[in-house]
Amino acid sequence: MRFFDVAEASEEVAQTRSRKKKTAAIARALRLASPPEAGVVAKMLAGELHQGKIGIGHRTVQEVGQGAAAAAPRLTVGEVDQALTDIQAIAGKGSKAARTTALGELMARCTEAERSLLRSLLVGGIRQGALEGIVVEGLAAAHEVSGDRVRRAVMLSGDLAAVAAGLAAQGPASLDGYRLLLMRPVQPMLAQTGESIGAAAGRFEGFALEEKLDGARVQAHKQGDEVRVFTRRLNECTDRVPEVVEAVRALRVDSAILDGEALALAGDGRPRPFQVTMRRFGRKLDVAQMREQLPLSVRFFDALHLDGDILDQAAGERFAQLGQAVPARHQVRRVLDPDAAAAEAFADEVLSTGHEGVMVKDLTAPYEAGRRGAGWLKVKPAHTLDLVVLAVEWGSGRRKGWLSNLHLGCRDPQSGGYVMLGKTFKGMTDEMLRWQTERFLALATEQSEWVVTVRPEVVVEIAFDSYRRAPTTRGGWRSGSRG
């Protein structure tokens, strides 16, 4: 399969808002892939390389390959994949220069469309609306099977590439071999956003209201005395979290798969900032010392297996079994079917103790691993700020040719100048993109290939539900923006 075919499909997906058209474009591309290529293509269309990071920074990626592009496509998917694997393997003295040279040689063989896709994959910049969920639908369409079957296989395997390769090699029969296995991580269920507790709860016949913790998502597996712990991205972190291992090993069940949050608490029981908790996950050495300095607590909120699979059971049944198997000190706090006054009181108490909000969960819903299921809704207080636009990035994909991502900041009281606080690109209609392209080009003071710097005259109101310290930015903070 030509790498150009993947680039063409990616561009087609980026140019449409129609989920149906995105799915069709992905399905066409996947039908062209051979079994060895199918997994690579599926990951690329989901915006990822199966190699992960290959040791080349963002600036180098953008600078390499500025010469004339190939006039016609000639690279196969296999050749590109092997070249990236070889680049990742370069090590030792002078490895940075060697990787840069090798990437330049690969870029020289790419057409302009192929270069664009490759750059986006290398820097994680694909925003074409074809993330894993739509690629799963494309896989289903390509092989004429139900989306639920493919989704469940990806959920249970935690490996989109493996499912795509299996379908290409064996067809729909390959999906029958996937089941929940102890010590093999499962993609976690994710939550959608709810505007208020009342609106969220009104969608369900029965609901649980529980504290939302701003910690590190963990999935713990137990089989006898063996315990393994995985992160949200399914990477093993067992050696870094001995407190979690000890808590799970002590459970009076032979086997378990539990979903929860690990977080660092201050002496008064309030949660430490998210970045502080994550220091425990970034250290492979001196774990014992780090445990002394920064002990972790774990709170579980769901179970997929407790001496037997229960992920398909209703949430209310899973919560009841979790409550019997796990001590209260290792569970999130939750209340079932509270009235409006009790719900607001619970939420106020959660916020007063430093946590970031509440979760509203449908008591009848199964565990929809790997999806932002409608059965989980997160409700967090929104904050607003008036910020000035300092610069705008040129868009890509469907937004190509328009100014898109806004660089937002405020005045620094110490220097008197402006400091950038963050970016936003959500919630923009085509009409808004056209307006801001015209407006900001008129305010431009400096332009590069990627960014237009503007006079700080346009003020916008943004809503965000969280903010974190970001020592690598001038402002020292980064928000979680709602748009």
XYZ file of C-alpha atoms in Angstrom:
483
model
C 0.000 0.000 0.000
C 1.268 3.470 -0.836
C 1.927 5.839 2.034
C 0.293 8.450 -0.190
C -3.014 6.577 0.099
C -2.903 7.024 3.885
C -2.058 10.722 3.515
C -4.892 11.162 1.030
C -7.380 9.438 3.344
C -6.205 11.520 6.297
C -6.679 14.718 4.316
C -10.126 13.629 3.138
C -11.142 12.933 6.722
C -9.805 16.304 7.824
C -11.807 18.145 5.187
C -15.238 16.939 6.306
C -17.326 17.205 9.444
C -19.522 14.299 8.425
C -18.845 11.252 10.586
C -20.269 9.075 7.826
C -17.827 10.467 5.261
C -14.897 10.164 7.663
C -15.781 6.526 8.287
C -16.086 5.810 4.560
C -12.681 7.370 3.790
C -11.003 5.352 6.543
C -12.697 2.146 5.388
C -11.458 2.667 1.820
C -7.893 3.126 3.032
C -8.008 0.087 5.314
C -9.261 -2.131 2.479
C -6.033 -1.329 0.593
C -3.808 -2.442 3.457
C -2.229 -5.895 3.581
C -2.275 -7.745 6.935
C 1.242 -6.542 7.895
C 0.267 -2.962 7.006
C -3.233 -2.825 8.466
C -2.230 -2.159 12.069
C 0.219 0.568 11.051
C -2.382 2.257 8.855
C -5.056 2.107 11.551
C -2.730 3.748 14.089
C -1.713 6.441 11.602
C -5.323 7.286 10.813
C -5.943 7.520 14.568
C -3.140 10.103 14.734
C -0.415 7.919 16.234
C 2.725 6.030 15.329
C 2.967 2.563 16.823
C 6.619 3.377 17.627
C 5.513 6.240 19.887
C 8.192 8.927 20.158
C 11.235 8.416 17.948
C 13.583 10.887 19.623
C 13.147 13.930 17.353
C 11.802 17.193 18.745
C 9.018 19.400 17.426
C 11.296 22.104 16.021
C 13.515 19.625 14.184
C 10.471 17.944 12.644
C 9.261 21.280 11.295
C 12.684 22.307 9.990
C 13.605 19.042 8.269
C 12.413 18.444 4.728
C 12.166 22.001 3.458
C 13.622 21.131 0.041
C 11.687 20.104 -3.030
C 9.174 17.352 -2.349
C 8.925 14.211 -4.466
C 6.889 14.824 -7.611
C 5.086 11.492 -7.441
C 4.344 9.028 -4.637
C 6.746 6.112 -4.404
C 6.918 5.169 -0.711
C 5.005 2.229 0.720
C 3.557 2.119 4.222
C 6.034 -0.621 5.090
C 9.009 1.475 3.962
C 7.917 4.478 6.032
C 7.225 2.317 9.069
C 10.614 0.594 8.833
C 12.405 3.925 8.371
C 10.779 5.309 11.534
C 11.676 2.141 13.462
C 15.285 2.470 12.297
C 15.397 6.155 13.318
C 14.049 5.320 16.770
C 16.782 2.676 17.195
C 19.661 5.110 16.570
C 21.535 5.593 19.833
C 24.877 6.675 21.252
C 27.118 9.629 20.557
C 25.883 11.786 17.704
C 22.500 10.044 17.685
C 20.512 13.281 17.532
C 22.286 14.403 14.360
C 22.013 10.927 12.873
C 18.254 10.760 13.536
C 17.811 14.208 12.003
C 19.743 13.186 8.891
C 17.743 9.971 8.534
C 14.459 11.844 8.889
C 15.621 14.336 6.270
C 16.332 11.499 3.867
C 12.866 10.085 4.462
C 11.239 13.494 3.983
C 13.114 13.952 0.696
C 11.344 10.866 -0.659
C 7.883 12.132 0.380
C 5.379 14.117 -1.624
C 4.094 17.295 -0.001
C 0.943 15.518 1.198
C 3.028 12.698 2.693
C 5.310 15.208 4.435
C 2.334 16.950 5.980
C 0.977 13.705 7.420
C 4.388 12.553 8.635
C 5.079 15.837 10.424
C 1.695 15.726 12.118
C 2.228 12.145 13.253
C 5.670 12.939 14.648
C 4.525 15.928 16.721
C 1.084 14.617 17.676
C -0.604 17.388 15.738
C -3.374 15.529 13.925
C -6.757 17.129 14.592
C -8.749 15.612 11.773
C -11.548 14.209 13.886
C -10.455 10.646 13.105
C -9.272 9.509 16.461
C -9.579 5.928 17.549
C -13.367 5.867 17.860
C -13.927 6.716 14.200
C -11.112 4.423 13.066
C -12.924 1.608 14.883
C -16.040 2.445 12.863
C -13.923 2.504 9.697
C -12.521 -0.935 10.529
C -16.031 -2.264 11.004
C -17.160 -0.810 7.676
C -14.072 -2.114 5.853
C -14.735 -5.674 7.020
C -18.552 -5.503 7.104
C -18.944 -6.314 10.786
C -20.743 -4.481 13.557
C -19.003 -1.584 15.222
C -19.805 -3.045 18.639
C -17.844 -6.223 17.855
C -14.763 -4.295 16.746
C -15.068 -1.857 19.635
C -15.242 -4.684 22.138
C -12.190 -6.390 20.620
C -10.193 -3.155 20.846
C -11.455 -2.647 24.380
C -10.433 -6.107 25.562
C -7.095 -6.195 23.759
C -6.147 -2.579 24.358
C -4.521 -2.720 20.928
C -6.143 -1.118 17.875
C -3.272 -2.202 15.626
C -3.581 -5.856 16.622
C -7.324 -5.876 15.949
C -6.824 -4.237 12.539
C -4.104 -6.725 11.607
C -6.261 -9.656 12.743
C -9.218 -8.488 10.683
C -7.018 -8.059 7.619
C -5.504 -11.528 8.025
C -8.424 -13.622 9.277
C -11.560 -11.555 8.768
C -14.422 -11.224 11.284
C -13.598 -14.591 12.880
C -10.536 -12.963 14.455
C -12.803 -10.904 16.719
C -14.048 -14.003 18.546
C -10.684 -14.592 20.191
C -10.703 -11.506 22.395
C -11.767 -11.758 26.003
C -10.956 -10.107 29.292
C -7.610 -11.432 30.530
C -5.964 -10.839 33.865
C -2.680 -8.920 33.616
C -3.617 -7.530 30.175
C -4.818 -3.924 30.549
C -8.183 -2.856 29.171
C -8.868 0.536 27.672
C -10.563 2.653 30.345
C -14.076 4.009 30.108
C -14.094 7.798 29.808
C -16.665 10.417 30.731
C -18.580 13.004 28.777
C -19.148 16.505 30.145
C -22.343 17.458 31.945
C -23.427 21.054 32.448
C -24.989 20.571 35.877
C -25.794 17.830 38.355
C -29.520 18.214 37.799
C -29.279 18.067 34.014
C -26.931 15.087 34.143
C -28.963 13.157 36.699
C -32.155 13.844 34.738
C -30.880 11.618 31.944
C -30.853 8.493 34.130
C -33.528 6.504 35.938
C -31.115 5.867 38.789
C -27.744 7.482 39.332
C -24.681 7.521 41.529
C -23.020 10.793 42.477
C -19.359 10.449 43.364
C -16.331 12.633 43.985
C -14.144 13.341 40.967
C -10.483 13.104 41.885
C -7.713 14.867 39.983
C -5.200 12.063 40.266
C -3.542 9.533 37.991
C -5.881 6.951 36.497
C -4.778 3.443 37.423
C -6.019 -0.019 36.513
C -4.989 -2.723 38.970
C -4.950 -6.461 38.179
C -4.711 -9.172 40.841
C -4.249 -12.903 40.419
C -3.355 -14.601 43.669
C -0.454 -12.657 45.161
C 0.590 -11.206 41.815
C -0.460 -7.603 41.248
C 0.219 -5.419 38.242
C -0.801 -1.775 37.809
C -1.287 0.108 34.542
C -1.752 3.768 33.616
C -4.566 5.288 31.581
C -2.439 4.746 28.463
C -2.037 1.075 29.419
C 1.641 1.394 30.341
C 2.733 -0.728 33.283
C 3.713 1.266 36.387
C 3.706 -1.482 39.023
C 7.195 -0.797 40.387
C 6.454 2.911 40.848
C 3.326 2.553 42.986
C 4.003 0.082 45.819
C 1.168 1.589 47.887
C -1.347 0.593 45.209
C 0.173 -2.869 44.917
C -0.064 -3.418 48.681
C -3.680 -2.232 48.840
C -4.750 -4.591 46.041
C -2.736 -7.562 47.274
C -4.479 -7.290 50.654
C -7.959 -7.731 49.139
C -9.766 -10.934 50.081
C -10.409 -11.992 46.502
C -8.373 -14.343 44.345
C -8.619 -12.244 41.182
C -9.630 -8.686 40.368
C -9.436 -5.885 37.822
C -10.114 -2.520 39.444
C -10.377 0.996 38.017
C -9.422 3.987 40.124
C -7.230 7.002 40.824
C -3.919 7.268 42.632
C -3.201 10.649 44.171
C -0.893 12.346 46.613
C -2.607 13.894 49.635
C -1.320 16.640 51.906
C -1.197 16.240 55.682
C -4.706 17.668 56.050
C -6.095 15.158 53.553
C -6.501 17.647 50.711
C -5.234 16.572 47.293
C -1.902 17.873 46.081
C -1.756 19.346 42.545
C -1.928 16.856 39.697
C 1.672 17.552 38.653
C 2.863 16.639 42.138
C 1.110 13.276 41.975
C 2.601 12.632 38.537
C 6.117 12.988 39.929
C 5.625 9.486 41.327
C 4.908 8.110 37.870
C 7.890 9.765 36.242
C 10.494 8.186 38.524
C 11.765 4.645 37.995
C 14.570 4.961 40.537
C 14.553 5.865 44.219
C 10.931 4.738 44.568
C 11.338 4.058 48.290
C 12.682 7.562 48.864
C 9.923 9.092 46.780
C 7.369 7.094 48.756
C 8.695 8.638 51.964
C 8.564 12.150 50.523
C 5.358 11.810 48.515
C 3.136 8.909 49.611
C 0.267 7.891 47.337
C -3.295 7.000 48.196
C -5.571 4.983 45.919
C -9.333 5.259 45.491
C -11.174 2.738 43.314
C -14.504 3.567 41.690
C -15.252 0.544 39.505
C -14.517 -3.133 38.985
C -14.383 -5.161 35.778
C -13.555 -8.479 37.402
C -13.973 -9.809 40.940
C -13.386 -13.561 40.971
C -15.197 -13.488 37.639
C -15.963 -10.975 34.865
C -18.533 -8.327 35.765
C -17.855 -5.558 33.212
C -21.133 -6.284 31.398
C -23.181 -6.021 34.578
C -25.068 -2.830 35.417
C -23.020 -0.174 37.213
C -25.153 -0.475 40.347
C -24.314 -4.181 40.597
C -20.603 -3.556 39.987
C -20.530 -0.814 42.629
C -22.184 -3.117 45.165
C -19.596 -5.841 44.570
C -16.783 -3.285 44.719
C -18.112 -2.125 48.070
C -17.952 -5.664 49.448
C -14.447 -6.406 48.123
C -12.607 -3.113 48.732
C -12.279 -1.310 52.097
C -13.989 2.082 52.309
C -10.634 3.869 52.662
C -9.733 2.681 49.159
C -13.035 3.657 47.503
C -14.226 6.965 46.131
C -17.083 8.466 48.106
C -20.455 8.153 46.413
C -24.133 8.523 47.176
C -26.979 6.813 45.341
C -30.026 8.657 44.004
C -29.716 11.751 46.226
C -32.428 14.402 45.997
C -31.473 17.845 44.668
C -30.553 19.290 48.065
C -28.473 16.277 49.071
C -26.717 16.256 45.687
C -25.732 19.918 45.945
C -24.576 19.431 49.531
C -22.420 16.461 48.481
C -20.908 18.445 45.594
C -20.177 21.432 47.846
C -18.448 19.181 50.355
C -16.341 17.543 47.619
C -15.241 20.934 46.297
C -14.505 22.234 49.793
C -12.044 19.384 50.351
C -10.083 20.381 47.245
C -11.349 17.910 44.662
C -12.262 19.095 41.184
C -15.922 18.157 40.842
C -18.325 15.234 40.777
C -19.233 12.344 38.515
C -22.835 11.442 37.691
C -23.137 7.790 36.654
C -26.008 5.773 35.233
C -26.630 2.842 37.570
C -27.899 0.689 34.685
C -24.906 1.184 32.352
C -22.285 -1.487 31.584
C -18.581 -0.645 31.592
C -18.019 0.863 28.115
C -14.266 0.503 27.980
C -12.421 2.647 25.481
C -15.342 5.049 24.983
C -16.604 8.335 26.325
C -19.745 6.591 27.407
C -23.000 8.446 27.900
C -23.350 6.629 31.218
C -20.621 8.724 32.879
C -20.898 12.498 33.059
C -18.367 14.779 34.756
C -19.584 18.029 36.285
C -16.980 20.602 37.243
C -17.413 24.298 38.083
C -16.602 26.567 35.153
C -14.436 29.679 35.455
C -14.170 32.512 32.967
C -11.392 34.936 32.087
C -11.121 37.861 29.698
C -7.862 37.391 27.788
C -6.240 39.190 24.891
C -5.284 37.482 21.627
C -1.492 37.662 21.174
C -1.048 35.409 18.134
C -2.929 32.942 15.930
C -1.777 29.717 14.279
C -2.614 28.731 10.733
C -4.993 25.783 10.718
C -4.504 22.363 9.163
C -6.826 19.794 7.690
C -10.335 21.223 7.328
C -9.082 24.547 8.723
C -6.225 24.863 6.241
C -6.015 28.420 4.892
C -7.735 29.911 7.967
C -6.276 31.281 11.146
C -7.329 28.867 13.844
C -5.661 28.357 17.246
C -5.658 31.478 19.412
C -2.702 32.287 21.685
C -4.265 33.970 24.720
C -2.604 36.006 27.440
C -2.843 38.861 29.882
C -0.738 41.779 31.067
C 2.183 40.980 33.357
C 2.001 43.457 36.284
C 5.742 43.212 36.850
C 7.023 43.852 33.334
C 4.037 45.731 31.954
C 4.100 43.491 28.875
C 1.879 40.594 27.906
C 2.380 36.959 28.843
C 0.778 33.971 27.122
C -1.372 31.717 29.327
C -2.653 29.149 26.863
C -4.321 28.322 23.553
C -7.824 27.494 22.434
C -9.261 26.235 19.162
C -12.623 24.765 20.187
C -16.128 25.863 19.347
C -15.288 27.828 16.187
C -17.771 27.856 13.344
C -16.738 28.364 9.724
C -18.138 31.889 9.922
C -15.997 32.622 12.975
C -12.881 31.216 11.281
C -13.451 33.445 8.247
C -13.979 36.491 10.462
C -10.936 35.949 12.622
C -8.684 35.247 9.626
C -9.608 38.612 8.119
C -9.484 40.441 11.442
C -6.169 39.076 12.699
C -4.377 39.462 9.386
C -5.311 43.152 9.606
C -3.721 43.264 13.091
C -0.600 41.288 12.138
C 2.767 42.584 13.314
C 4.837 39.539 12.351
C 4.210 36.402 10.331
C 5.907 33.025 9.981
C 4.896 29.870 8.152
C 2.945 28.698 11.213
C 2.045 31.674 13.409
C 0.791 35.238 12.946
C 1.665 37.611 15.808
C -0.948 40.351 16.259
C -1.405 43.634 18.059
C -3.036 42.886 21.454
C -6.376 44.545 20.741
C -8.950 41.740 20.593
C -10.240 40.515 23.968
C -12.122 37.217 24.279
C -13.886 35.495 27.143
C -12.932 31.863 27.678
C -14.456 29.283 29.982
C -12.283 26.641 31.618
C -12.815 24.037 34.275
C -9.279 23.575 35.595
C -5.813 25.060 35.609
C -2.410 23.708 36.488
C 1.066 25.000 37.112
C 3.189 24.823 33.967
C 6.760 25.855 34.755
C 7.779 25.599 31.098
C 5.461 28.471 30.119
C 6.135 32.145 30.811
C 2.858 32.571 32.652
C 3.466 29.512 34.811
C -0.082 28.150 34.354
C -2.049 26.092 31.874
C -5.828 25.818 31.785
C -8.161 23.036 30.754
C -10.347 25.074 28.436
C -13.955 24.416 27.502
C -13.613 26.750 24.519
